[in-house]
PDB file of C-alpha atoms and ligand atoms in Angstrom:
ATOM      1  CA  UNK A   1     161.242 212.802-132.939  1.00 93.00           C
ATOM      2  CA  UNK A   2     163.964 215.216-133.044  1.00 94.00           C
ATOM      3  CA  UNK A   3     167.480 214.268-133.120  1.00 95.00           C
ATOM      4  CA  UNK A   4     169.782 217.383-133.170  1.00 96.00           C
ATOM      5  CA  UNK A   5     171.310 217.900-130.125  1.00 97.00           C
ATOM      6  CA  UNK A   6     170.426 220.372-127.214  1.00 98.00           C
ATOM      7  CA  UNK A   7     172.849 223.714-127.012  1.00 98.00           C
ATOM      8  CA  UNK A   8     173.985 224.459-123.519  1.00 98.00           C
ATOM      9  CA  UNK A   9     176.083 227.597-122.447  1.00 98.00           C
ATOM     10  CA  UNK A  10     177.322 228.969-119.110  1.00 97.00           C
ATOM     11  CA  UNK A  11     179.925 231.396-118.331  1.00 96.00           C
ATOM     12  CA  UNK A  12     182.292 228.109-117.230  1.00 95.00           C
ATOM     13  CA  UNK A  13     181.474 224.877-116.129  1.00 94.00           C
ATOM     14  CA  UNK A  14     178.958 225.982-113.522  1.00 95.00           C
ATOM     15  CA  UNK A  15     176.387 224.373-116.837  1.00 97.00           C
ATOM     16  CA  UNK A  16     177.674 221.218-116.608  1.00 97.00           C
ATOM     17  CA  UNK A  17     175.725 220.365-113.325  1.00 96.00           C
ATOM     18  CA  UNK A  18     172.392 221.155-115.995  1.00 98.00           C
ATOM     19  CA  UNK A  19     173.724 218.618-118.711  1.00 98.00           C
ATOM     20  CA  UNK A  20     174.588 216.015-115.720  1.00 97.00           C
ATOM     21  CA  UNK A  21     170.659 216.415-114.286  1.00 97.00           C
ATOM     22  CA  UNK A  22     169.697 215.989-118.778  1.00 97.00           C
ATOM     23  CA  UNK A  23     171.873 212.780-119.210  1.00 96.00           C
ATOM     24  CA  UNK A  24     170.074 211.479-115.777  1.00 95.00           C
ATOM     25  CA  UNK A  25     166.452 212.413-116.665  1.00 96.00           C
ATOM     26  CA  UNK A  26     166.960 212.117-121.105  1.00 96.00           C
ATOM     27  CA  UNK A  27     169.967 210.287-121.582  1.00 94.00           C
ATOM     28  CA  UNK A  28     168.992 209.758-125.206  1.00 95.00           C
ATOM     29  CA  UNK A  29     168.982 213.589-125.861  1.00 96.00           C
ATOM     30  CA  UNK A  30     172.536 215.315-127.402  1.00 96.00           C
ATOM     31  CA  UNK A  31     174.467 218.028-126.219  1.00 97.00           C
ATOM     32  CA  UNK A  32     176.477 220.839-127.336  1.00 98.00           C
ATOM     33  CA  UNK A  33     177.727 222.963-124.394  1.00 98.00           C
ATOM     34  CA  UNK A  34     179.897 225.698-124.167  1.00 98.00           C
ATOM     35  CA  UNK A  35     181.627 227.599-121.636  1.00 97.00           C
ATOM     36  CA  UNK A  36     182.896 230.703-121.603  1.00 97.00           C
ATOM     37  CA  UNK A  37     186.179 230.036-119.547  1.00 96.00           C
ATOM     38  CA  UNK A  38     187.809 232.553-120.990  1.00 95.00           C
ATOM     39  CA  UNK A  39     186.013 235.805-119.967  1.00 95.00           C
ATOM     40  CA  UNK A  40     184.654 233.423-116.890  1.00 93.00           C
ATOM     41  CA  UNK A  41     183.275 235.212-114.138  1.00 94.00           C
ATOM     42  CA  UNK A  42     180.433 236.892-115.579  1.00 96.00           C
ATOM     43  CA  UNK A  43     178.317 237.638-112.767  1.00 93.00           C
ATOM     44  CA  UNK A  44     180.537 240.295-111.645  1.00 90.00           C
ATOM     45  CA  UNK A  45     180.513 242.352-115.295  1.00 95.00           C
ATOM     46  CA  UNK A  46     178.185 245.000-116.570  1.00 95.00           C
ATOM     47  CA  UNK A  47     174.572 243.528-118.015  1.00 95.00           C
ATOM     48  CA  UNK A  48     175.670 245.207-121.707  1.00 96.00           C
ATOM     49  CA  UNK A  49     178.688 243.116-121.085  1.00 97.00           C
ATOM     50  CA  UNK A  50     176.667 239.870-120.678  1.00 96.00           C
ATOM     51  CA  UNK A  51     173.801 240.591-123.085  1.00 97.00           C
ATOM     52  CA  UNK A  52     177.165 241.116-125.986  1.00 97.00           C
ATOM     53  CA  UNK A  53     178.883 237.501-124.924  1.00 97.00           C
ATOM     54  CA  UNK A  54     175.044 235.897-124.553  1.00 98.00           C
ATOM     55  CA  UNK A  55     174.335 237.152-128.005  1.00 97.00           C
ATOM     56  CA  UNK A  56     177.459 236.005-129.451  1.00 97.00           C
ATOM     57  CA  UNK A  57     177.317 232.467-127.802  1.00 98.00           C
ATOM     58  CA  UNK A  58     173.581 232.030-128.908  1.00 98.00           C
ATOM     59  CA  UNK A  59     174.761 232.921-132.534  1.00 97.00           C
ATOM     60  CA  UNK A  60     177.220 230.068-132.103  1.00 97.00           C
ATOM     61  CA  UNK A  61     174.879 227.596-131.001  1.00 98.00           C
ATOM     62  CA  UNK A  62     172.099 227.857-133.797  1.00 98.00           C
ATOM     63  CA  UNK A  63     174.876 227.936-136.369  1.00 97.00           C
ATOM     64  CA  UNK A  64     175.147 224.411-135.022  1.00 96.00           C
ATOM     65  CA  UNK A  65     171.494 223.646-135.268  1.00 96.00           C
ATOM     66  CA  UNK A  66     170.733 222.711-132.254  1.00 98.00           C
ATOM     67  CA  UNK A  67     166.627 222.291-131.654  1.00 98.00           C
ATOM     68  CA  UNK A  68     166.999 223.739-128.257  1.00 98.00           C
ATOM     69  CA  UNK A  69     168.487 226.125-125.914  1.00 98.00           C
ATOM     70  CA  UNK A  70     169.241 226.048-122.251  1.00 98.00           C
ATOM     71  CA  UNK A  71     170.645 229.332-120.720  1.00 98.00           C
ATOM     72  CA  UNK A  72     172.335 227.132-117.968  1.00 98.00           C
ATOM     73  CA  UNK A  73     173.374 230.764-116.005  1.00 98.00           C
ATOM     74  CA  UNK A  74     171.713 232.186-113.439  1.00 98.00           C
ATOM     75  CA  UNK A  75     173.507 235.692-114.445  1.00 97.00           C
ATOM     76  CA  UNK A  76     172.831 235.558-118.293  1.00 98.00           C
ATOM     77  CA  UNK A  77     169.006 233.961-117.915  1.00 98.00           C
ATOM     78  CA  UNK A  78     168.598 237.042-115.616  1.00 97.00           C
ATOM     79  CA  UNK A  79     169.523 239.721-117.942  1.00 97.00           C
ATOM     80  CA  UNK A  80     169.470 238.430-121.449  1.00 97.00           C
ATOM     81  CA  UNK A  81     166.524 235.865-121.800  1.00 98.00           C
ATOM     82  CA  UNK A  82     163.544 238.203-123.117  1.00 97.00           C
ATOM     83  CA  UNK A  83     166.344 239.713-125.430  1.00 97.00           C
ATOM     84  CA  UNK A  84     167.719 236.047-127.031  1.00 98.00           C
ATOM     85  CA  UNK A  85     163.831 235.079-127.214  1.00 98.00           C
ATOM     86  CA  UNK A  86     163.049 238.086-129.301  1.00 98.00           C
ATOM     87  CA  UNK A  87     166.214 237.351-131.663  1.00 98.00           C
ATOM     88  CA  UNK A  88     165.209 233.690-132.238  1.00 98.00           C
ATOM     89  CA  UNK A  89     161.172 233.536-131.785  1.00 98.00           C
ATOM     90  CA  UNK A  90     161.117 230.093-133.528  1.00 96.00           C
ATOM     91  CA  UNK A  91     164.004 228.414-131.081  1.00 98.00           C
ATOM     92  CA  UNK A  92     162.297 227.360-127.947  1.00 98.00           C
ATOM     93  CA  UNK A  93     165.255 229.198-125.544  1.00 98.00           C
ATOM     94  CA  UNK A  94     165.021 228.257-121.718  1.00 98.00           C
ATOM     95  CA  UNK A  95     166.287 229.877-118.839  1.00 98.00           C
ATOM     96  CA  UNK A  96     166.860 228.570-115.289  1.00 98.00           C
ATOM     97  CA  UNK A  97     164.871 230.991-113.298  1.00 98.00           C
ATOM     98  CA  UNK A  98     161.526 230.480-114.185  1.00 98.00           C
ATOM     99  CA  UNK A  99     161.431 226.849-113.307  1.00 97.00           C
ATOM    100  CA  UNK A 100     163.009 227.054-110.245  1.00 98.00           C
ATOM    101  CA  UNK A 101     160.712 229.964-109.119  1.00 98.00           C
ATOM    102  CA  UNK A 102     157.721 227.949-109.933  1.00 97.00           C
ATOM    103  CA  UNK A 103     159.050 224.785-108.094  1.00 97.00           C
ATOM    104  CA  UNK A 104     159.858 227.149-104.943  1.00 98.00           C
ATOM    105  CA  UNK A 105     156.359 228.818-105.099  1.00 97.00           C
ATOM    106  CA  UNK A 106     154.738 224.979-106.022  1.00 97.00           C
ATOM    107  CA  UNK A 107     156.137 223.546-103.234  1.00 98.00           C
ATOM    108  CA  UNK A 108     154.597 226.471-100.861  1.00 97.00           C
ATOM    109  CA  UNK A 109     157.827 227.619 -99.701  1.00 97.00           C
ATOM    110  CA  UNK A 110     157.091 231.039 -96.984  1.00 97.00           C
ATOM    111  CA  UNK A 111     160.871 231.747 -95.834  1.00 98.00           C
ATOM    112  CA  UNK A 112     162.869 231.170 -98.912  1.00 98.00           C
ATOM    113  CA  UNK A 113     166.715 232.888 -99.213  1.00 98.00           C
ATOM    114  CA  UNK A 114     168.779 232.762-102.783  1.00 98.00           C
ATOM    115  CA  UNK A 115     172.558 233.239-103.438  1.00 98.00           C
ATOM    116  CA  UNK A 116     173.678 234.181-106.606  1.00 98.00           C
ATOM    117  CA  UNK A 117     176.452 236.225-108.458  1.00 96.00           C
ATOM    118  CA  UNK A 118     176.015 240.170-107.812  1.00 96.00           C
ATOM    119  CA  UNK A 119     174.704 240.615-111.261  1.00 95.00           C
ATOM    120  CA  UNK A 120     171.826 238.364-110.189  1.00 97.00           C
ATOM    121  CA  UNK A 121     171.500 239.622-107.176  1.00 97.00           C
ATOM    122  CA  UNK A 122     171.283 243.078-108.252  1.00 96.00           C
ATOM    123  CA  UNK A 123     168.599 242.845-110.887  1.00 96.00           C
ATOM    124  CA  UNK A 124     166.273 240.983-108.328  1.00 97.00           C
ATOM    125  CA  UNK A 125     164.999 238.812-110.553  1.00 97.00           C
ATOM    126  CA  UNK A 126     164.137 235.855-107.857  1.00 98.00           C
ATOM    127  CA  UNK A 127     162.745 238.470-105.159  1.00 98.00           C
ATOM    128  CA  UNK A 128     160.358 240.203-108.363  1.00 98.00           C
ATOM    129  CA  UNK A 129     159.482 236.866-109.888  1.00 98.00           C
ATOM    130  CA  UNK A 130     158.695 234.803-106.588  1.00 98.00           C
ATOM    131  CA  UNK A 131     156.387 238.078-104.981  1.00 97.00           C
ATOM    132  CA  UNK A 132     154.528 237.938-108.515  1.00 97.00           C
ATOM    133  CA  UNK A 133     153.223 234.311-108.011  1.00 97.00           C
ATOM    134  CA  UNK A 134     152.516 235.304-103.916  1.00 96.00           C
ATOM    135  CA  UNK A 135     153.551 238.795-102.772  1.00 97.00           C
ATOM    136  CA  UNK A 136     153.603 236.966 -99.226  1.00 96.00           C
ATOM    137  CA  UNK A 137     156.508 235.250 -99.748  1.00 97.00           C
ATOM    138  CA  UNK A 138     159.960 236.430 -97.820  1.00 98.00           C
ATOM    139  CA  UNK A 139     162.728 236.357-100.165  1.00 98.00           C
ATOM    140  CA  UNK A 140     166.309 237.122 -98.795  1.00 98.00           C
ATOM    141  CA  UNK A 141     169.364 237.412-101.574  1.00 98.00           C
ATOM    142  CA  UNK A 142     172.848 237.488-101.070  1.00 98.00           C
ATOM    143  CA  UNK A 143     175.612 237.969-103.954  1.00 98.00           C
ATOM    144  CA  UNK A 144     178.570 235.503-103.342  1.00 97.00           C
ATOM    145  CA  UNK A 145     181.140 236.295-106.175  1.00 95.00           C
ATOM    146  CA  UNK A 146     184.100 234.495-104.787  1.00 96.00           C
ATOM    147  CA  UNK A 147     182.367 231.030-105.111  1.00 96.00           C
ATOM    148  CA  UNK A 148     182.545 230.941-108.766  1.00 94.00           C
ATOM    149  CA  UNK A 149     186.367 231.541-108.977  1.00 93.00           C
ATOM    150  CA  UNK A 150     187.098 228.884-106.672  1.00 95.00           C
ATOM    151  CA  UNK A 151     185.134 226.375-108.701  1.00 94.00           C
ATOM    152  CA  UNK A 152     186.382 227.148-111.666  1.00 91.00           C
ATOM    153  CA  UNK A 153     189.826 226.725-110.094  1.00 91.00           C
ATOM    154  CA  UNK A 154     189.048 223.259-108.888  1.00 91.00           C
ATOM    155  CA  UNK A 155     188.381 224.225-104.812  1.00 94.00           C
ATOM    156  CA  UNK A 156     185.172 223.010-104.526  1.00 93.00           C
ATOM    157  CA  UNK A 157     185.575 220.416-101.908  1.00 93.00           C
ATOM    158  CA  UNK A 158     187.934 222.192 -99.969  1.00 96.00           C
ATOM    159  CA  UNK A 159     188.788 223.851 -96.553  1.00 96.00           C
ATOM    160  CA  UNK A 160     189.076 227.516 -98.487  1.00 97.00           C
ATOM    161  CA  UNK A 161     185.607 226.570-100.136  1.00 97.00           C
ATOM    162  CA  UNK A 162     184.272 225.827 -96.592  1.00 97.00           C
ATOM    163  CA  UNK A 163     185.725 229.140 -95.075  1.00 97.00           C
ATOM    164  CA  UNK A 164     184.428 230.746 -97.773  1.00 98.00           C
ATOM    165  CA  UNK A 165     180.670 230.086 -97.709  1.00 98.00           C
ATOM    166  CA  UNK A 166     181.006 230.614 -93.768  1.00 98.00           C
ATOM    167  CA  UNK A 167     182.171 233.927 -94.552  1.00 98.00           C
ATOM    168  CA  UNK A 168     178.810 234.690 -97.130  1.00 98.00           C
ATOM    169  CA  UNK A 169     176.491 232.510 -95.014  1.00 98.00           C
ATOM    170  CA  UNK A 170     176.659 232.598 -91.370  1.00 98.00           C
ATOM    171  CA  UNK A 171     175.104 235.724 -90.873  1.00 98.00           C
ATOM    172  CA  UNK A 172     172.811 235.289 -93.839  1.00 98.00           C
ATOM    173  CA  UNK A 173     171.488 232.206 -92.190  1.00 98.00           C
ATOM    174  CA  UNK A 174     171.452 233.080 -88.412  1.00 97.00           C
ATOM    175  CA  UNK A 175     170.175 236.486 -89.400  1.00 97.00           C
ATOM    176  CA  UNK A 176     167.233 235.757 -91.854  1.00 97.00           C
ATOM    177  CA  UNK A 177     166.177 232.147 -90.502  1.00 96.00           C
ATOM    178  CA  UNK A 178     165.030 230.825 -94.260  1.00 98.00           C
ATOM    179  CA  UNK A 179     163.833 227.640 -94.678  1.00 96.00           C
ATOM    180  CA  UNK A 180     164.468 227.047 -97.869  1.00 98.00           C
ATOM    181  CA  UNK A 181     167.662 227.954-100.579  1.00 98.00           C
ATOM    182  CA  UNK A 182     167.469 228.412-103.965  1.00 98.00           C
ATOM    183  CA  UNK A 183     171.087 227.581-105.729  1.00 98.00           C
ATOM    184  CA  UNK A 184     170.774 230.594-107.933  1.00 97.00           C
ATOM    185  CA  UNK A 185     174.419 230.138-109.952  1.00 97.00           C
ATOM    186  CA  UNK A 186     174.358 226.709-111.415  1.00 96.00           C
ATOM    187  CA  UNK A 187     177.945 226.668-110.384  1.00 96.00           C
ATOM    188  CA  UNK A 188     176.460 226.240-106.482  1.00 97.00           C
ATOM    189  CA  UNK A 189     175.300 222.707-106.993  1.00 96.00           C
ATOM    190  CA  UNK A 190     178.622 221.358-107.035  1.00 95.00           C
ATOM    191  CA  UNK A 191     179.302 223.090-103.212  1.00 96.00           C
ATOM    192  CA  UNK A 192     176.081 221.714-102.200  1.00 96.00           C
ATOM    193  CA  UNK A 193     177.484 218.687-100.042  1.00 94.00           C
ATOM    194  CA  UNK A 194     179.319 221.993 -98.114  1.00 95.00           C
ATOM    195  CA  UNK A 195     176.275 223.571 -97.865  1.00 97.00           C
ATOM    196  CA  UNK A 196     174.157 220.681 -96.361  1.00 97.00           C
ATOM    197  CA  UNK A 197     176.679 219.658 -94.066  1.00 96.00           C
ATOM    198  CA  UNK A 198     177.284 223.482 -92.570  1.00 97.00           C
ATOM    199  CA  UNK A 199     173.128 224.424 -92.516  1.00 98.00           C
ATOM    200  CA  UNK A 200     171.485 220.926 -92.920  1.00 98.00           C
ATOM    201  CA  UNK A 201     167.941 221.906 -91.400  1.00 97.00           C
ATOM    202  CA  UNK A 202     167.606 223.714 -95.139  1.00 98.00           C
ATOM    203  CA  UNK A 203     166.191 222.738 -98.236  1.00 98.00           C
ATOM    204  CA  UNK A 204     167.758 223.620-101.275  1.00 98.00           C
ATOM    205  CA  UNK A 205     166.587 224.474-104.390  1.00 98.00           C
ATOM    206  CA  UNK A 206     168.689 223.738-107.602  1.00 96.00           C
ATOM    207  CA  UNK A 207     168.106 225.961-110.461  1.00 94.00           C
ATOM    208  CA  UNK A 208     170.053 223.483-112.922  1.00 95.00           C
ATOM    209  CA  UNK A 209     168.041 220.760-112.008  1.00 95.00           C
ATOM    210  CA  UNK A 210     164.581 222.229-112.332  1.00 95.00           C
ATOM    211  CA  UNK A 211     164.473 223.780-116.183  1.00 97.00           C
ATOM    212  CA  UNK A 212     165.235 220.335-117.421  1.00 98.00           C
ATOM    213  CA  UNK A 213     162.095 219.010-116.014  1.00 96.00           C
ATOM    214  CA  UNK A 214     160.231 221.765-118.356  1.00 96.00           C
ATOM    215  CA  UNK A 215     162.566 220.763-120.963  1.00 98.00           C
ATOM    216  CA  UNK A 216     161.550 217.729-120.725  1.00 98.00           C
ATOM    217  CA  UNK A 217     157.707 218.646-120.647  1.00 97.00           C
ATOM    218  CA  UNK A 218     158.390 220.839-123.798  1.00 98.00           C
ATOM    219  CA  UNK A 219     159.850 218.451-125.810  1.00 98.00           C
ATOM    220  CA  UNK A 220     157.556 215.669-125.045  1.00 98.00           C
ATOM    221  CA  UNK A 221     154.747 218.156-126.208  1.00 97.00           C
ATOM    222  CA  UNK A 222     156.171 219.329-129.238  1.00 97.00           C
ATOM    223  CA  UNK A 223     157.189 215.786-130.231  1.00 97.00           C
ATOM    224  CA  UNK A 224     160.952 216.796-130.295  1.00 97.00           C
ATOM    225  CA  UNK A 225     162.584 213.881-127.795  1.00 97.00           C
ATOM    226  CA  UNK A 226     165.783 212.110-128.842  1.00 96.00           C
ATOM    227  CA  UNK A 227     165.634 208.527-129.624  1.00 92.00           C
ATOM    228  CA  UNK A 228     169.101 206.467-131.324  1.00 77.00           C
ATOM    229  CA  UNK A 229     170.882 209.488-132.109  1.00 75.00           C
ATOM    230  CA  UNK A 230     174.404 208.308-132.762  1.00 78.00           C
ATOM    231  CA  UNK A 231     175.557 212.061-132.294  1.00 80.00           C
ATOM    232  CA  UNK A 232     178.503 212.590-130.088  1.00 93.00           C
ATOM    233  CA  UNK A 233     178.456 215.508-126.796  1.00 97.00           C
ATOM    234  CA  UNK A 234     180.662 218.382-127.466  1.00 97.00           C
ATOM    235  CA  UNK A 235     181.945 220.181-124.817  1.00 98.00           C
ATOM    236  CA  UNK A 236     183.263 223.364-125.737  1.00 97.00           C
ATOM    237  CA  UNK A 237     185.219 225.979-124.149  1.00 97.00           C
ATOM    238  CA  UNK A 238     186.627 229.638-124.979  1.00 97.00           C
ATOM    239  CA  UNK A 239     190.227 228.717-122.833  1.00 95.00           C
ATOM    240  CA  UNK A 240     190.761 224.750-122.119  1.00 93.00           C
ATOM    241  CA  UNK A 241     191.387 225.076-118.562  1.00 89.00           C
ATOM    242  CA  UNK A 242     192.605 221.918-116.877  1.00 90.00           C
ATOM    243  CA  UNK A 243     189.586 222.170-114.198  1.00 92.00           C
ATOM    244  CA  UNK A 244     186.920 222.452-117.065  1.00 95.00           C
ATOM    245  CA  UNK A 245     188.618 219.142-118.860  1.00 95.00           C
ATOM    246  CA  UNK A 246     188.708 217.331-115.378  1.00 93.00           C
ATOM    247  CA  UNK A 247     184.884 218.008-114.599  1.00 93.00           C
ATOM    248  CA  UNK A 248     184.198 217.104-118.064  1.00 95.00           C
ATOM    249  CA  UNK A 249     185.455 214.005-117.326  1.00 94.00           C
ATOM    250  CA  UNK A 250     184.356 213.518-113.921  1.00 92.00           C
ATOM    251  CA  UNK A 251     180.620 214.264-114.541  1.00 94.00           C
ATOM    252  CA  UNK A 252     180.282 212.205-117.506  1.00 95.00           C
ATOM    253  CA  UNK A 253     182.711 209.225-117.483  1.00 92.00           C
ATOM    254  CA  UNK A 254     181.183 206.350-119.614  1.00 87.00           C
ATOM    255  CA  UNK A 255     179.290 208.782-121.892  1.00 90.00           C
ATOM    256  CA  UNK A 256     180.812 209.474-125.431  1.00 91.00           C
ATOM    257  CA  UNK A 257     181.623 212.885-125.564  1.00 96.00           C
ATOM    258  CA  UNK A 258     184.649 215.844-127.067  1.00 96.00           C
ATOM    259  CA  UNK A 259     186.336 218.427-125.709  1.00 97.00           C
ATOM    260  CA  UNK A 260     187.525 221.118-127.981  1.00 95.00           C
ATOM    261  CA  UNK A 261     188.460 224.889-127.319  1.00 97.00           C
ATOM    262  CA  UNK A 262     186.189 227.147-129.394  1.00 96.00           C
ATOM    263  CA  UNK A 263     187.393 230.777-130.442  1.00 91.00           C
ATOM    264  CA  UNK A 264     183.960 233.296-130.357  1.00 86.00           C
ATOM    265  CA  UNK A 265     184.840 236.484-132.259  1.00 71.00           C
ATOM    266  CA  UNK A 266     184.810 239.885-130.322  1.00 67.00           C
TER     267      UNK A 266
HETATM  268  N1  DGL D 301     176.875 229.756-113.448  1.00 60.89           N
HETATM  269  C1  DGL D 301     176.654 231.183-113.540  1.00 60.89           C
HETATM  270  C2  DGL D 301     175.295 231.524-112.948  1.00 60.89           C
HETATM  271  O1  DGL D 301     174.462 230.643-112.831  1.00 60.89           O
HETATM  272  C3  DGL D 301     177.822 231.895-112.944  1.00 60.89           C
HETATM  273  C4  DGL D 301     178.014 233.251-113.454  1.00 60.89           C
HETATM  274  C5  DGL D 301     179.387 233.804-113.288  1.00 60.89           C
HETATM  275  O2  DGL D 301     180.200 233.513-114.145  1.00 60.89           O
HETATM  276  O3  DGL D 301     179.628 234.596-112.368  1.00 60.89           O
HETATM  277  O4  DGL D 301     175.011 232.650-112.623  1.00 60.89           O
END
């Protein structure tokens, strides 16, 4: 048994769709989460951009002493996870591509298409990790860095939202003819009632979802699950925005949790 609580981090409150899919599967487990809503987007910056606030953020986190890590960012798992895992070999740190890339090549997926943030996008990442497990598999990626903005600005269920994938996806869709999506910005999930009512003969994939099933499976292993903790969540954030305060709440009403603004040092 294990009590300390589980450190989160995302570039905004794209993570919080991870800690809802923990509270559902391990609601005994703790959280500390942090977004980085002040230097939100990241997927549009420069990797040594995202490796410095990654690093930073991680530092945060174990100075909390948390007994796990979730990387709950597409962007940062992509370019930073082999380089937090070397800096903290003992801290079992767990990003949300793997999972979802074994799920997808599990469940025998052929025709599969991902959107993501450029920075994603550009390092390939789904495309190299997907043809590893069966070079047969089609993968089709598209960056769509206006999503992120808007739900971080509190447009996710919204005509502008709806216009907005249209403009990304039409021709992604009609073009390509995937079967299967893989949600590869944990932000996405919350635009995914959009996204099965404008394409609903495809499956998606949600990468915030799937790498708390391996959490799970690791902590069960290692004898590290939660039980009575009378810990509160923290949810903490570089700039309190008003949207990251009101999906705080909305997501986990009824669970005891704080919000507090966090300052990381540049
Ligand atoms: N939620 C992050 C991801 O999964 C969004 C990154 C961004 O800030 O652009 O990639």
């Amino acid at each position: 048994m294990d009590n300390r609580p589980i450190g989160f981090f995302d570039s905004g409150l794209g993570g919080l769709t991870s800690v809802y899919e923990l509270h559902r599967i391990l609601p005994e487990e703790k959280v500390i989460y942090l977004g980085d809503t002040a230097r939100t987007p990241y997927g549009s910056k420069s990797p040594e951009t995202i490796r410095r606030f990654a690093v930073q953020i991680v530092d945060y986190l174990v100075s909390k002493n948390v007994k796990m890590i979730i990387i709950a960012c597409n962007t940062v798992t992509a370019l930073t996870l082999d380089i937090l895992r070397e800096r903290y070999p003992d801290l079992p740190i767990l990003g949300v591509i793997g999972p979802t890339v074994r799920k997808v090549a599990d469940d025998g997926c052929r025709k599969v298409g991902v959107i993501a943030t450029k920075a994603t996008v550009n390092s390939d990442v789904y495309g190299k990790s997907l043809k590893a497990i069966d070079p047969s598999i089609e993968v089709y990626s598209l960056a769509c860095p206006a999503i992120v903005p808007l739900v971080e600005e509190g447009f996710t269920d919204t005509d502008i939202m709806e216009l907005t994938v249209r403009h990304y996806m039409d021709d992604f869709v009609r073009e390509n003819q995937f079967d299967d999506l893989i949600l590869g910005c944990t932000h996405y999930p919350l635009i995914a009632k959009q996204l099965n009512k404008l394409y609903p003969d495809i499956k998606l994939y949600n990468s915030s979802a799937e790498v708390i099933r391996e959490a799970k499976e690791i902590l069960e292993e290692n004898d590290m699950l939660a039980s009575g903790s009378d810990l509160t969540d923290r949810y903490y954030a570089s700039d309190l925005s008003e949207n990251f305060i009101a999906m705080t709440d909305l997501l986990f009403a009824g669970t005891d949790f704080r919000i507090k603004l966090v300052k990381l040092e540049d």
